[in-house]
PDB file of C-alpha atoms and ligand atoms in Angstrom:
ATOM      1  CA  MET A 160     -30.730 -78.025 -23.981  1.00  0.00           C
ATOM      2  CA  ILE A 161     -29.704 -76.212 -27.197  1.00  0.00           C
ATOM      3  CA  SER A 162     -32.567 -73.761 -26.818  1.00  0.00           C
ATOM      4  CA  GLY A 163     -31.244 -72.884 -23.375  1.00  0.00           C
ATOM      5  CA  LEU A 164     -27.743 -72.416 -24.816  1.00  0.00           C
ATOM      6  CA  VAL A 165     -29.010 -70.229 -27.672  1.00  0.00           C
ATOM      7  CA  ARG A 166     -31.129 -68.083 -25.337  1.00  0.00           C
ATOM      8  CA  ARG A 167     -28.006 -67.521 -23.192  1.00  0.00           C
ATOM      9  CA  ALA A 168     -25.490 -67.124 -26.026  1.00  0.00           C
ATOM     10  CA  GLY A 169     -25.854 -63.346 -26.253  1.00  0.00           C
ATOM     11  CA  LEU A 170     -24.797 -63.029 -22.614  1.00  0.00           C
ATOM     12  CA  VAL A 171     -21.862 -65.400 -23.052  1.00  0.00           C
ATOM     13  CA  ASP A 172     -20.879 -63.557 -26.238  1.00  0.00           C
ATOM     14  CA  VAL A 173     -20.744 -60.270 -24.320  1.00  0.00           C
ATOM     15  CA  LEU A 174     -18.604 -61.926 -21.624  1.00  0.00           C
ATOM     16  CA  GLY A 175     -16.447 -63.614 -24.243  1.00  0.00           C
ATOM     17  CA  ALA A 176     -15.975 -60.240 -25.973  1.00  0.00           C
ATOM     18  CA  VAL A 177     -14.248 -58.833 -22.839  1.00  0.00           C
ATOM     19  CA  GLY A 178     -11.199 -61.099 -23.292  1.00  0.00           C
ATOM     20  CA  GLN A 179     -10.857 -64.257 -25.364  1.00  0.00           C
ATOM     21  CA  THR A 180     -12.147 -66.344 -22.476  1.00  0.00           C
ATOM     22  CA  ASN A 181     -15.316 -66.406 -20.398  1.00  0.00           C
ATOM     23  CA  VAL A 182     -15.450 -65.576 -16.688  1.00  0.00           C
ATOM     24  CA  GLN A 183     -14.291 -69.084 -15.702  1.00  0.00           C
ATOM     25  CA  GLY A 184     -11.171 -68.599 -17.732  1.00  0.00           C
ATOM     26  CA  GLU A 185     -12.331 -71.337 -20.138  1.00  0.00           C
ATOM     27  CA  GLU A 186     -11.545 -71.078 -23.788  1.00  0.00           C
ATOM     28  CA  GLN A 187     -15.002 -70.122 -25.122  1.00  0.00           C
ATOM     29  CA  GLN A 188     -16.186 -72.657 -27.686  1.00  0.00           C
ATOM     30  CA  LYS A 189     -18.216 -71.642 -30.727  1.00  0.00           C
ATOM     31  CA  LEU A 190     -21.910 -72.186 -30.028  1.00  0.00           C
ATOM     32  CA  ASP A 191     -22.342 -74.586 -32.912  1.00  0.00           C
ATOM     33  CA  VAL A 192     -19.582 -76.813 -31.499  1.00  0.00           C
ATOM     34  CA  ILE A 193     -21.299 -76.752 -28.105  1.00  0.00           C
ATOM     35  CA  ALA A 194     -24.617 -77.618 -29.780  1.00  0.00           C
ATOM     36  CA  ASP A 195     -22.874 -80.443 -31.658  1.00  0.00           C
ATOM     37  CA  GLU A 196     -21.585 -81.871 -28.382  1.00  0.00           C
ATOM     38  CA  ALA A 197     -25.085 -81.590 -26.894  1.00  0.00           C
ATOM     39  CA  MET A 198     -26.590 -83.583 -29.787  1.00  0.00           C
ATOM     40  CA  LYS A 199     -23.902 -86.274 -29.695  1.00  0.00           C
ATOM     41  CA  GLY A 200     -24.205 -86.596 -25.932  1.00  0.00           C
ATOM     42  CA  ALA A 201     -27.990 -86.855 -26.094  1.00  0.00           C
ATOM     43  CA  PHE A 202     -28.079 -89.605 -28.752  1.00  0.00           C
ATOM     44  CA  ALA A 203     -24.912 -91.657 -28.182  1.00  0.00           C
ATOM     45  CA  ARG A 204     -26.482 -93.627 -25.311  1.00  0.00           C
ATOM     46  CA  THR A 205     -30.085 -94.184 -26.349  1.00  0.00           C
ATOM     47  CA  GLY A 206     -29.610 -97.672 -27.792  1.00  0.00           C
ATOM     48  CA  ARG A 207     -31.730 -96.476 -30.738  1.00  0.00           C
ATOM     49  CA  ILE A 208     -28.949 -95.196 -32.999  1.00  0.00           C
ATOM     50  CA  CYS A 209     -26.088 -97.187 -34.584  1.00  0.00           C
ATOM     51  CA  VAL A 210     -24.152 -94.247 -36.081  1.00  0.00           C
ATOM     52  CA  MET A 211     -24.478 -90.456 -36.434  1.00  0.00           C
ATOM     53  CA  GLY A 212     -23.353 -87.848 -38.938  1.00  0.00           C
ATOM     54  CA  SER A 213     -23.016 -84.142 -38.171  1.00  0.00           C
ATOM     55  CA  GLU A 214     -22.274 -81.008 -40.167  1.00  0.00           C
ATOM     56  CA  GLU A 215     -19.601 -80.272 -37.549  1.00  0.00           C
ATOM     57  CA  ASP A 216     -17.771 -83.606 -37.809  1.00  0.00           C
ATOM     58  CA  GLU A 217     -15.818 -84.714 -40.868  1.00  0.00           C
ATOM     59  CA  ASP A 218     -16.355 -88.454 -40.219  1.00  0.00           C
ATOM     60  CA  PRO A 219     -19.219 -90.651 -39.006  1.00  0.00           C
ATOM     61  CA  ILE A 220     -19.712 -90.459 -35.226  1.00  0.00           C
ATOM     62  CA  PRO A 221     -19.822 -93.792 -33.332  1.00  0.00           C
ATOM     63  CA  VAL A 222     -22.337 -94.357 -30.549  1.00  0.00           C
ATOM     64  CA  ASP A 223     -21.431 -95.796 -27.142  1.00  0.00           C
ATOM     65  CA  GLU A 224     -21.464 -99.585 -27.687  1.00  0.00           C
ATOM     66  CA  ALA A 225     -22.198-100.134 -23.980  1.00  0.00           C
ATOM     67  CA  TYR A 226     -25.760 -98.994 -24.720  1.00  0.00           C
ATOM     68  CA  GLY A 227     -26.213-101.175 -27.773  1.00  0.00           C
ATOM     69  CA  TYR A 228     -26.461-100.391 -31.462  1.00  0.00           C
ATOM     70  CA  GLY A 229     -29.962 -99.406 -32.506  1.00  0.00           C
ATOM     71  CA  LYS A 230     -31.658 -99.868 -35.871  1.00  0.00           C
ATOM     72  CA  TYR A 231     -31.634 -96.198 -36.851  1.00  0.00           C
ATOM     73  CA  THR A 232     -29.103 -93.635 -38.020  1.00  0.00           C
ATOM     74  CA  LEU A 233     -29.168 -89.918 -37.195  1.00  0.00           C
ATOM     75  CA  LEU A 234     -27.865 -87.071 -39.350  1.00  0.00           C
ATOM     76  CA  PHE A 235     -27.993 -83.490 -38.111  1.00  0.00           C
ATOM     77  CA  ASP A 236     -26.894 -79.927 -38.494  1.00  0.00           C
ATOM     78  CA  PRO A 237     -26.697 -78.982 -34.815  1.00  0.00           C
ATOM     79  CA  LEU A 238     -27.012 -75.237 -35.276  1.00  0.00           C
ATOM     80  CA  ASP A 239     -27.560 -74.004 -38.807  1.00  0.00           C
ATOM     81  CA  GLY A 240     -27.014 -70.303 -39.329  1.00  0.00           C
ATOM     82  CA  SER A 241     -25.056 -69.859 -36.087  1.00  0.00           C
ATOM     83  CA  SER A 242     -23.279 -66.809 -37.562  1.00  0.00           C
ATOM     84  CA  ASN A 243     -26.640 -65.067 -37.051  1.00  0.00           C
ATOM     85  CA  ILE A 244     -26.694 -65.649 -33.293  1.00  0.00           C
ATOM     86  CA  ASP A 245     -24.662 -62.498 -32.561  1.00  0.00           C
ATOM     87  CA  VAL A 246     -27.363 -60.353 -34.177  1.00  0.00           C
ATOM     88  CA  ASN A 247     -30.235 -62.322 -32.646  1.00  0.00           C
ATOM     89  CA  VAL A 248     -31.589 -63.740 -35.905  1.00  0.00           C
ATOM     90  CA  SER A 249     -33.487 -67.039 -35.619  1.00  0.00           C
ATOM     91  CA  ILE A 250     -31.369 -70.170 -36.180  1.00  0.00           C
ATOM     92  CA  GLY A 251     -32.148 -73.875 -36.152  1.00  0.00           C
ATOM     93  CA  THR A 252     -31.259 -77.530 -35.669  1.00  0.00           C
ATOM     94  CA  ILE A 253     -32.069 -79.921 -38.538  1.00  0.00           C
ATOM     95  CA  PHE A 254     -32.287 -83.733 -38.198  1.00  0.00           C
ATOM     96  CA  SER A 255     -32.820 -86.755 -40.444  1.00  0.00           C
ATOM     97  CA  ILE A 256     -33.456 -90.372 -39.411  1.00  0.00           C
ATOM     98  CA  HIS A 257     -33.004 -93.511 -41.547  1.00  0.00           C
ATOM     99  CA  ARG A 258     -33.176 -97.235 -40.836  1.00  0.00           C
ATOM    100  CA  ARG A 259     -29.705 -98.781 -40.883  1.00  0.00           C
ATOM    101  CA  LYS A 260     -28.819-100.802 -43.996  1.00  0.00           C
ATOM    102  CA  THR A 261     -26.103-102.961 -42.427  1.00  0.00           C
ATOM    103  CA  SER A 262     -27.368-105.798 -40.293  1.00  0.00           C
ATOM    104  CA  ASP A 263     -25.766-105.338 -36.868  1.00  0.00           C
ATOM    105  CA  GLY A 264     -22.855-103.919 -34.928  1.00  0.00           C
ATOM    106  CA  ALA A 265     -21.596-100.375 -35.181  1.00  0.00           C
ATOM    107  CA  GLY A 266     -23.136 -98.401 -38.024  1.00  0.00           C
ATOM    108  CA  THR A 267     -20.977 -97.327 -40.958  1.00  0.00           C
ATOM    109  CA  LEU A 268     -20.765 -94.525 -43.532  1.00  0.00           C
ATOM    110  CA  SER A 269     -22.870 -96.645 -45.901  1.00  0.00           C
ATOM    111  CA  ASP A 270     -25.697 -96.529 -43.329  1.00  0.00           C
ATOM    112  CA  LEU A 271     -25.574 -92.732 -43.544  1.00  0.00           C
ATOM    113  CA  LEU A 272     -25.387 -92.447 -47.349  1.00  0.00           C
ATOM    114  CA  GLN A 273     -29.042 -93.100 -48.133  1.00  0.00           C
ATOM    115  CA  PRO A 274     -31.431 -91.166 -50.420  1.00  0.00           C
ATOM    116  CA  GLY A 275     -33.956 -88.828 -48.814  1.00  0.00           C
ATOM    117  CA  ARG A 276     -36.902 -90.965 -49.998  1.00  0.00           C
ATOM    118  CA  ASP A 277     -35.865 -93.600 -47.456  1.00  0.00           C
ATOM    119  CA  GLN A 278     -36.024 -91.313 -44.410  1.00  0.00           C
ATOM    120  CA  VAL A 279     -38.294 -92.592 -41.646  1.00  0.00           C
ATOM    121  CA  ALA A 280     -38.448 -89.215 -39.873  1.00  0.00           C
ATOM    122  CA  ALA A 281     -37.047 -85.718 -40.283  1.00  0.00           C
ATOM    123  CA  GLY A 282     -37.550 -82.205 -39.037  1.00  0.00           C
ATOM    124  CA  TYR A 283     -36.057 -79.204 -37.358  1.00  0.00           C
ATOM    125  CA  VAL A 284     -36.157 -76.972 -34.312  1.00  0.00           C
ATOM    126  CA  VAL A 285     -36.231 -73.236 -34.972  1.00  0.00           C
ATOM    127  CA  TYR A 286     -34.970 -70.984 -32.161  1.00  0.00           C
ATOM    128  CA  GLY A 287     -36.988 -67.854 -32.871  1.00  0.00           C
ATOM    129  CA  SER A 288     -39.367 -65.715 -30.841  1.00  0.00           C
ATOM    130  CA  SER A 289     -40.326 -69.133 -29.476  1.00  0.00           C
ATOM    131  CA  THR A 290     -38.684 -72.532 -29.825  1.00  0.00           C
ATOM    132  CA  VAL A 291     -40.655 -74.612 -32.324  1.00  0.00           C
ATOM    133  CA  LEU A 292     -40.194 -78.295 -33.239  1.00  0.00           C
ATOM    134  CA  VAL A 293     -41.476 -79.342 -36.680  1.00  0.00           C
ATOM    135  CA  TYR A 294     -41.273 -82.992 -37.703  1.00  0.00           C
ATOM    136  CA  THR A 295     -42.726 -85.675 -39.922  1.00  0.00           C
ATOM    137  CA  ALA A 296     -42.546 -89.469 -39.719  1.00  0.00           C
ATOM    138  CA  GLY A 297     -44.297 -89.885 -43.063  1.00  0.00           C
ATOM    139  CA  PHE A 298     -47.784 -89.239 -41.660  1.00  0.00           C
ATOM    140  CA  GLY A 299     -48.080 -85.493 -42.079  1.00  0.00           C
ATOM    141  CA  VAL A 300     -46.175 -82.557 -40.576  1.00  0.00           C
ATOM    142  CA  HIS A 301     -46.766 -81.574 -36.956  1.00  0.00           C
ATOM    143  CA  VAL A 302     -45.670 -78.424 -35.129  1.00  0.00           C
ATOM    144  CA  PHE A 303     -44.898 -78.163 -31.410  1.00  0.00           C
ATOM    145  CA  THR A 304     -43.943 -75.121 -29.350  1.00  0.00           C
ATOM    146  CA  LEU A 305     -41.659 -75.445 -26.332  1.00  0.00           C
ATOM    147  CA  ASP A 306     -43.434 -74.239 -23.203  1.00  0.00           C
ATOM    148  CA  PRO A 307     -40.513 -73.071 -21.058  1.00  0.00           C
ATOM    149  CA  THR A 308     -42.732 -72.911 -17.971  1.00  0.00           C
ATOM    150  CA  ILE A 309     -43.039 -76.711 -17.998  1.00  0.00           C
ATOM    151  CA  GLY A 310     -40.087 -77.709 -20.215  1.00  0.00           C
ATOM    152  CA  GLU A 311     -42.376 -79.643 -22.559  1.00  0.00           C
ATOM    153  CA  TYR A 312     -43.216 -79.329 -26.255  1.00  0.00           C
ATOM    154  CA  ARG A 313     -46.957 -78.762 -26.820  1.00  0.00           C
ATOM    155  CA  LEU A 314     -48.714 -79.505 -30.119  1.00  0.00           C
ATOM    156  CA  CYS A 315     -49.823 -76.301 -31.839  1.00  0.00           C
ATOM    157  CA  HIS A 316     -50.424 -77.376 -35.469  1.00  0.00           C
ATOM    158  CA  HIS A 317     -51.471 -80.885 -36.495  1.00  0.00           C
ATOM    159  CA  ASP A 318     -50.883 -82.061 -40.077  1.00  0.00           C
ATOM    160  CA  ILE A 319     -50.092 -78.666 -41.616  1.00  0.00           C
ATOM    161  CA  LYS A 320     -50.214 -78.120 -45.378  1.00  0.00           C
ATOM    162  CA  THR A 321     -48.189 -75.461 -47.169  1.00  0.00           C
ATOM    163  CA  PRO A 322     -50.094 -73.265 -49.687  1.00  0.00           C
ATOM    164  CA  GLU A 323     -49.683 -74.435 -53.307  1.00  0.00           C
ATOM    165  CA  VAL A 324     -48.741 -70.884 -54.342  1.00  0.00           C
ATOM    166  CA  GLY A 325     -46.750 -68.796 -51.879  1.00  0.00           C
ATOM    167  CA  LYS A 326     -46.487 -65.149 -50.840  1.00  0.00           C
ATOM    168  CA  TYR A 327     -42.696 -65.061 -50.680  1.00  0.00           C
ATOM    169  CA  TYR A 328     -39.578 -65.809 -52.638  1.00  0.00           C
ATOM    170  CA  SER A 329     -36.312 -66.247 -50.735  1.00  0.00           C
ATOM    171  CA  VAL A 330     -32.919 -66.030 -52.441  1.00  0.00           C
ATOM    172  CA  ASN A 331     -29.654 -64.120 -51.941  1.00  0.00           C
ATOM    173  CA  GLU A 332     -29.962 -61.675 -54.842  1.00  0.00           C
ATOM    174  CA  SER A 333     -26.408 -60.408 -54.376  1.00  0.00           C
ATOM    175  CA  TYR A 334     -25.392 -63.504 -56.382  1.00  0.00           C
ATOM    176  CA  TYR A 335     -27.530 -62.459 -59.387  1.00  0.00           C
ATOM    177  CA  SER A 336     -24.478 -61.959 -61.600  1.00  0.00           C
ATOM    178  CA  ARG A 337     -23.364 -65.539 -60.957  1.00  0.00           C
ATOM    179  CA  TRP A 338     -26.713 -67.210 -61.771  1.00  0.00           C
ATOM    180  CA  SER A 339     -27.793 -68.874 -64.996  1.00  0.00           C
ATOM    181  CA  ASN A 340     -30.125 -66.887 -67.266  1.00  0.00           C
ATOM    182  CA  GLY A 341     -32.957 -69.173 -66.124  1.00  0.00           C
ATOM    183  CA  TYR A 342     -32.706 -68.130 -62.470  1.00  0.00           C
ATOM    184  CA  ARG A 343     -32.320 -64.491 -63.496  1.00  0.00           C
ATOM    185  CA  GLU A 344     -35.612 -64.753 -65.427  1.00  0.00           C
ATOM    186  CA  VAL A 345     -37.298 -66.457 -62.447  1.00  0.00           C
ATOM    187  CA  VAL A 346     -36.344 -63.611 -60.086  1.00  0.00           C
ATOM    188  CA  ARG A 347     -37.436 -60.994 -62.625  1.00  0.00           C
ATOM    189  CA  ALA A 348     -40.836 -62.727 -62.743  1.00  0.00           C
ATOM    190  CA  PHE A 349     -41.050 -62.795 -58.923  1.00  0.00           C
ATOM    191  CA  LYS A 350     -40.304 -59.054 -58.965  1.00  0.00           C
ATOM    192  CA  GLY A 351     -43.236 -58.547 -61.353  1.00  0.00           C
ATOM    193  CA  ASP A 352     -41.089 -57.448 -64.312  1.00  0.00           C
ATOM    194  CA  GLY A 353     -43.187 -57.618 -67.444  1.00  0.00           C
ATOM    195  CA  THR A 354     -46.127 -59.455 -65.916  1.00  0.00           C
ATOM    196  CA  LYS A 355     -47.605 -59.490 -62.390  1.00  0.00           C
ATOM    197  CA  ASP A 356     -48.642 -63.143 -62.738  1.00  0.00           C
ATOM    198  CA  HIS A 357     -45.835 -64.443 -60.492  1.00  0.00           C
ATOM    199  CA  ARG A 358     -45.092 -61.404 -58.358  1.00  0.00           C
ATOM    200  CA  LYS A 359     -44.105 -62.184 -54.734  1.00  0.00           C
ATOM    201  CA  ASN A 360     -42.656 -60.383 -51.738  1.00  0.00           C
ATOM    202  CA  ALA A 361     -38.927 -60.887 -51.135  1.00  0.00           C
ATOM    203  CA  ARG A 362     -37.999 -62.351 -47.748  1.00  0.00           C
ATOM    204  CA  TYR A 363     -34.459 -63.633 -47.066  1.00  0.00           C
ATOM    205  CA  ILE A 364     -32.784 -63.521 -43.684  1.00  0.00           C
ATOM    206  CA  GLY A 365     -29.857 -65.805 -44.439  1.00  0.00           C
ATOM    207  CA  SER A 366     -30.913 -68.492 -41.975  1.00  0.00           C
ATOM    208  CA  LEU A 367     -32.174 -71.599 -43.795  1.00  0.00           C
ATOM    209  CA  VAL A 368     -34.420 -72.974 -41.064  1.00  0.00           C
ATOM    210  CA  ALA A 369     -36.049 -69.584 -40.390  1.00  0.00           C
ATOM    211  CA  ASP A 370     -36.560 -68.866 -44.102  1.00  0.00           C
ATOM    212  CA  PHE A 371     -37.936 -72.370 -44.673  1.00  0.00           C
ATOM    213  CA  HIS A 372     -40.276 -72.243 -41.661  1.00  0.00           C
ATOM    214  CA  ARG A 373     -41.810 -68.900 -42.700  1.00  0.00           C
ATOM    215  CA  ASN A 374     -42.388 -70.177 -46.229  1.00  0.00           C
ATOM    216  CA  LEU A 375     -43.798 -73.511 -44.970  1.00  0.00           C
ATOM    217  CA  LEU A 376     -46.478 -71.708 -42.955  1.00  0.00           C
ATOM    218  CA  SER A 377     -47.184 -68.772 -45.295  1.00  0.00           C
ATOM    219  CA  GLY A 378     -46.321 -70.341 -48.643  1.00  0.00           C
ATOM    220  CA  GLY A 379     -43.288 -69.423 -50.671  1.00  0.00           C
ATOM    221  CA  VAL A 380     -40.218 -70.720 -52.429  1.00  0.00           C
ATOM    222  CA  PHE A 381     -36.628 -70.780 -51.150  1.00  0.00           C
ATOM    223  CA  MET A 382     -33.827 -70.976 -53.699  1.00  0.00           C
ATOM    224  CA  TYR A 383     -30.118 -71.550 -53.274  1.00  0.00           C
ATOM    225  CA  PRO A 384     -29.128 -72.260 -56.885  1.00  0.00           C
ATOM    226  CA  ALA A 385     -25.838 -73.482 -58.229  1.00  0.00           C
ATOM    227  CA  ASP A 386     -23.819 -70.547 -59.529  1.00  0.00           C
ATOM    228  CA  SER A 387     -20.486 -69.805 -61.204  1.00  0.00           C
ATOM    229  CA  ARG A 388     -18.692 -69.816 -57.837  1.00  0.00           C
ATOM    230  CA  SER A 389     -20.591 -72.698 -56.224  1.00  0.00           C
ATOM    231  CA  PRO A 390     -21.420 -75.193 -58.998  1.00  0.00           C
ATOM    232  CA  GLN A 391     -23.001 -77.543 -56.420  1.00  0.00           C
ATOM    233  CA  GLY A 392     -24.642 -74.761 -54.428  1.00  0.00           C
ATOM    234  CA  LYS A 393     -23.806 -74.216 -50.755  1.00  0.00           C
ATOM    235  CA  LEU A 394     -26.303 -76.264 -48.773  1.00  0.00           C
ATOM    236  CA  ARG A 395     -25.714 -79.858 -47.702  1.00  0.00           C
ATOM    237  CA  LEU A 396     -27.817 -82.725 -49.019  1.00  0.00           C
ATOM    238  CA  LEU A 397     -27.979 -85.197 -46.131  1.00  0.00           C
ATOM    239  CA  TYR A 398     -28.654 -83.005 -43.096  1.00  0.00           C
ATOM    240  CA  GLU A 399     -30.109 -79.834 -44.626  1.00  0.00           C
ATOM    241  CA  ALA A 400     -31.841 -80.354 -47.996  1.00  0.00           C
ATOM    242  CA  ALA A 401     -33.124 -83.936 -47.586  1.00  0.00           C
ATOM    243  CA  PRO A 402     -34.808 -83.541 -44.168  1.00  0.00           C
ATOM    244  CA  LEU A 403     -36.432 -80.252 -45.197  1.00  0.00           C
ATOM    245  CA  ALA A 404     -37.507 -81.853 -48.494  1.00  0.00           C
ATOM    246  CA  PHE A 405     -39.253 -84.654 -46.549  1.00  0.00           C
ATOM    247  CA  VAL A 406     -41.093 -82.065 -44.443  1.00  0.00           C
ATOM    248  CA  ALA A 407     -41.988 -80.028 -47.541  1.00  0.00           C
ATOM    249  CA  GLN A 408     -43.281 -83.115 -49.387  1.00  0.00           C
ATOM    250  CA  GLN A 409     -45.386 -84.233 -46.414  1.00  0.00           C
ATOM    251  CA  ALA A 410     -46.869 -80.721 -46.186  1.00  0.00           C
ATOM    252  CA  GLY A 411     -47.885 -80.826 -49.872  1.00  0.00           C
ATOM    253  CA  GLY A 412     -44.871 -78.880 -51.118  1.00  0.00           C
ATOM    254  CA  ALA A 413     -41.902 -79.886 -53.265  1.00  0.00           C
ATOM    255  CA  ALA A 414     -38.100 -79.752 -53.348  1.00  0.00           C
ATOM    256  CA  SER A 415     -35.512 -80.310 -56.072  1.00  0.00           C
ATOM    257  CA  ASP A 416     -32.009 -79.321 -57.066  1.00  0.00           C
ATOM    258  CA  GLY A 417     -33.657 -77.400 -59.909  1.00  0.00           C
ATOM    259  CA  ARG A 418     -34.129 -80.570 -61.985  1.00  0.00           C
ATOM    260  CA  THR A 419     -34.038 -83.711 -59.791  1.00  0.00           C
ATOM    261  CA  PRO A 420     -36.255 -84.183 -56.712  1.00  0.00           C
ATOM    262  CA  ILE A 421     -34.071 -83.841 -53.610  1.00  0.00           C
ATOM    263  CA  LEU A 422     -35.519 -87.059 -52.174  1.00  0.00           C
ATOM    264  CA  GLU A 423     -34.317 -89.011 -55.245  1.00  0.00           C
ATOM    265  CA  ILE A 424     -30.666 -87.903 -55.130  1.00  0.00           C
ATOM    266  CA  GLU A 425     -28.326 -90.786 -54.264  1.00  0.00           C
ATOM    267  CA  PRO A 426     -25.660 -89.363 -51.915  1.00  0.00           C
ATOM    268  CA  ALA A 427     -21.990 -90.080 -52.626  1.00  0.00           C
ATOM    269  CA  GLY A 428     -20.506 -88.237 -49.657  1.00  0.00           C
ATOM    270  CA  LEU A 429     -21.468 -87.319 -46.089  1.00  0.00           C
ATOM    271  CA  HIS A 430     -21.039 -83.572 -46.679  1.00  0.00           C
ATOM    272  CA  GLN A 431     -22.192 -83.481 -50.288  1.00  0.00           C
ATOM    273  CA  ARG A 432     -23.636 -80.124 -51.352  1.00  0.00           C
ATOM    274  CA  THR A 433     -26.686 -79.602 -53.555  1.00  0.00           C
ATOM    275  CA  PRO A 434     -28.485 -76.700 -55.161  1.00  0.00           C
ATOM    276  CA  LEU A 435     -31.853 -76.314 -53.400  1.00  0.00           C
ATOM    277  CA  LEU A 436     -35.266 -75.194 -54.606  1.00  0.00           C
ATOM    278  CA  ILE A 437     -37.971 -75.874 -51.981  1.00  0.00           C
ATOM    279  CA  GLY A 438     -41.438 -74.765 -50.925  1.00  0.00           C
ATOM    280  CA  SER A 439     -44.890 -74.318 -52.455  1.00  0.00           C
ATOM    281  CA  LYS A 440     -45.583 -76.945 -55.111  1.00  0.00           C
ATOM    282  CA  ASP A 441     -46.695 -74.646 -57.924  1.00  0.00           C
ATOM    283  CA  ASP A 442     -43.863 -72.179 -57.261  1.00  0.00           C
ATOM    284  CA  VAL A 443     -41.239 -74.933 -57.387  1.00  0.00           C
ATOM    285  CA  ALA A 444     -42.782 -76.175 -60.670  1.00  0.00           C
ATOM    286  CA  PHE A 445     -42.707 -72.645 -62.121  1.00  0.00           C
ATOM    287  CA  VAL A 446     -39.007 -72.265 -61.300  1.00  0.00           C
ATOM    288  CA  GLU A 447     -38.156 -75.713 -62.735  1.00  0.00           C
ATOM    289  CA  GLU A 448     -40.104 -74.992 -65.944  1.00  0.00           C
ATOM    290  CA  THR A 449     -38.536 -71.559 -66.416  1.00  0.00           C
ATOM    291  CA  VAL A 450     -34.992 -72.838 -65.795  1.00  0.00           C
ATOM    292  CA  ALA A 451     -35.525 -75.782 -68.191  1.00  0.00           C
ATOM    293  CA  ARG A 452     -36.934 -73.459 -70.886  1.00  0.00           C
ATOM    294  CA  VAL A 453     -34.242 -70.792 -70.600  1.00  0.00           C
ATOM    295  CA  ASP A 454     -31.189 -72.874 -69.693  1.00  0.00           C
ATOM    296  CA  GLY A 455     -32.192 -75.955 -71.683  1.00  0.00           C
ATOM    297  CA  ALA A 456     -33.149 -79.412 -70.465  1.00  0.00           C
ATOM    298  CA  PRO A 457     -30.465 -81.262 -68.455  1.00  0.00           C
ATOM    299  CA  THR A 458     -27.747 -82.784 -70.618  1.00  0.00           C
TER     300      THR A 458
HETATM  301  P1  LIG B 791     -25.600 -66.923 -48.021  1.00  0.00           P
HETATM  302  C1  LIG B 791     -26.131 -70.081 -42.968  1.00  0.00           C
HETATM  303  O1  LIG B 791     -24.721 -69.866 -43.029  1.00  0.00           O
HETATM  304  C2  LIG B 791     -26.504 -70.964 -44.155  1.00  0.00           C
HETATM  305  O2  LIG B 791     -25.856 -72.181 -44.081  1.00  0.00           O
HETATM  306  C3  LIG B 791     -28.009 -71.151 -44.215  1.00  0.00           C
HETATM  307  O3  LIG B 791     -28.603 -71.165 -42.960  1.00  0.00           O
HETATM  308  C4  LIG B 791     -28.462 -69.972 -45.049  1.00  0.00           C
HETATM  309  O4  LIG B 791     -29.660 -70.228 -45.760  1.00  0.00           O
HETATM  310  C5  LIG B 791     -27.294 -69.797 -46.021  1.00  0.00           C
HETATM  311  O5  LIG B 791     -26.135 -70.302 -45.363  1.00  0.00           O
HETATM  312  C6  LIG B 791     -27.066 -68.349 -46.358  1.00  0.00           C
HETATM  313  O6  LIG B 791     -25.984 -68.306 -47.296  1.00  0.00           O
HETATM  314  O7  LIG B 791     -24.578 -67.331 -49.081  1.00  0.00           O
HETATM  315  O8  LIG B 791     -26.865 -66.356 -48.627  1.00  0.00           O
HETATM  316  O9  LIG B 791     -25.034 -66.052 -46.935  1.00  0.00           O
END
């Protein structure tokens, strides 16, 4: 459903650009709001979910009680990177599933505020040259490609493992002046300054799911550090960092906030941000060691 919307968005955008409304005279909604409605509509009446949380909604989202309250919770970013849609850069949907903690009835915020280590399933859909679903339920990472001729996802990679050392490093280097000295030293090493031991190619397209997916398959490390303007980083813990950290871990990779494993962070808020360092195991360890050495161990 969202793939169909994304594939059509360029057309709607052109129509929307003519006036401020589309040809039906409707106020054109932002695509990520439309995707959010698609997700809520798809999961509110499954009887599997007791409460949802979305990047697009300030508060927990109730499910339709007529269909029963299920034993799981669902957190999602319906369309991460949607600002890239106008220039046809790949974007994605990220999801995270937990067992409810409360016993019965409608789920609550406390059911959503669980650490990533307790996820029962997580993954993403990347809307790129093809539409690819990547998920784990704790038994490896599996990759499916949507076959639009039959409207079904078909398995293309079973139990993938990410290389221990990657080809790429992904970070927005325009923030260099705002980073700690530790992250500045890391990026200098990735550029091959001084020694070629850690040199990597730079790849950063400003779309988390696309950057993560490339690095998962080819090996690499994605960094969105805390900086002087964003002391908690930009990315969200519950429906961006934690689900991707579960996938990375299951594929033999790693993820932390630079010091603490993402999966061990106890969330305090639905939209809590976290610095993110994620990807190939040895690359993540190199960044953590360099930052600890240069910036000092955590206080
Ligand atoms: P910056 C997109 O807006 C997003 O949330 C992620 O998909 C992406 O990785 C990040 O922000 C890019 O942020 O500050 O580098 O533009």
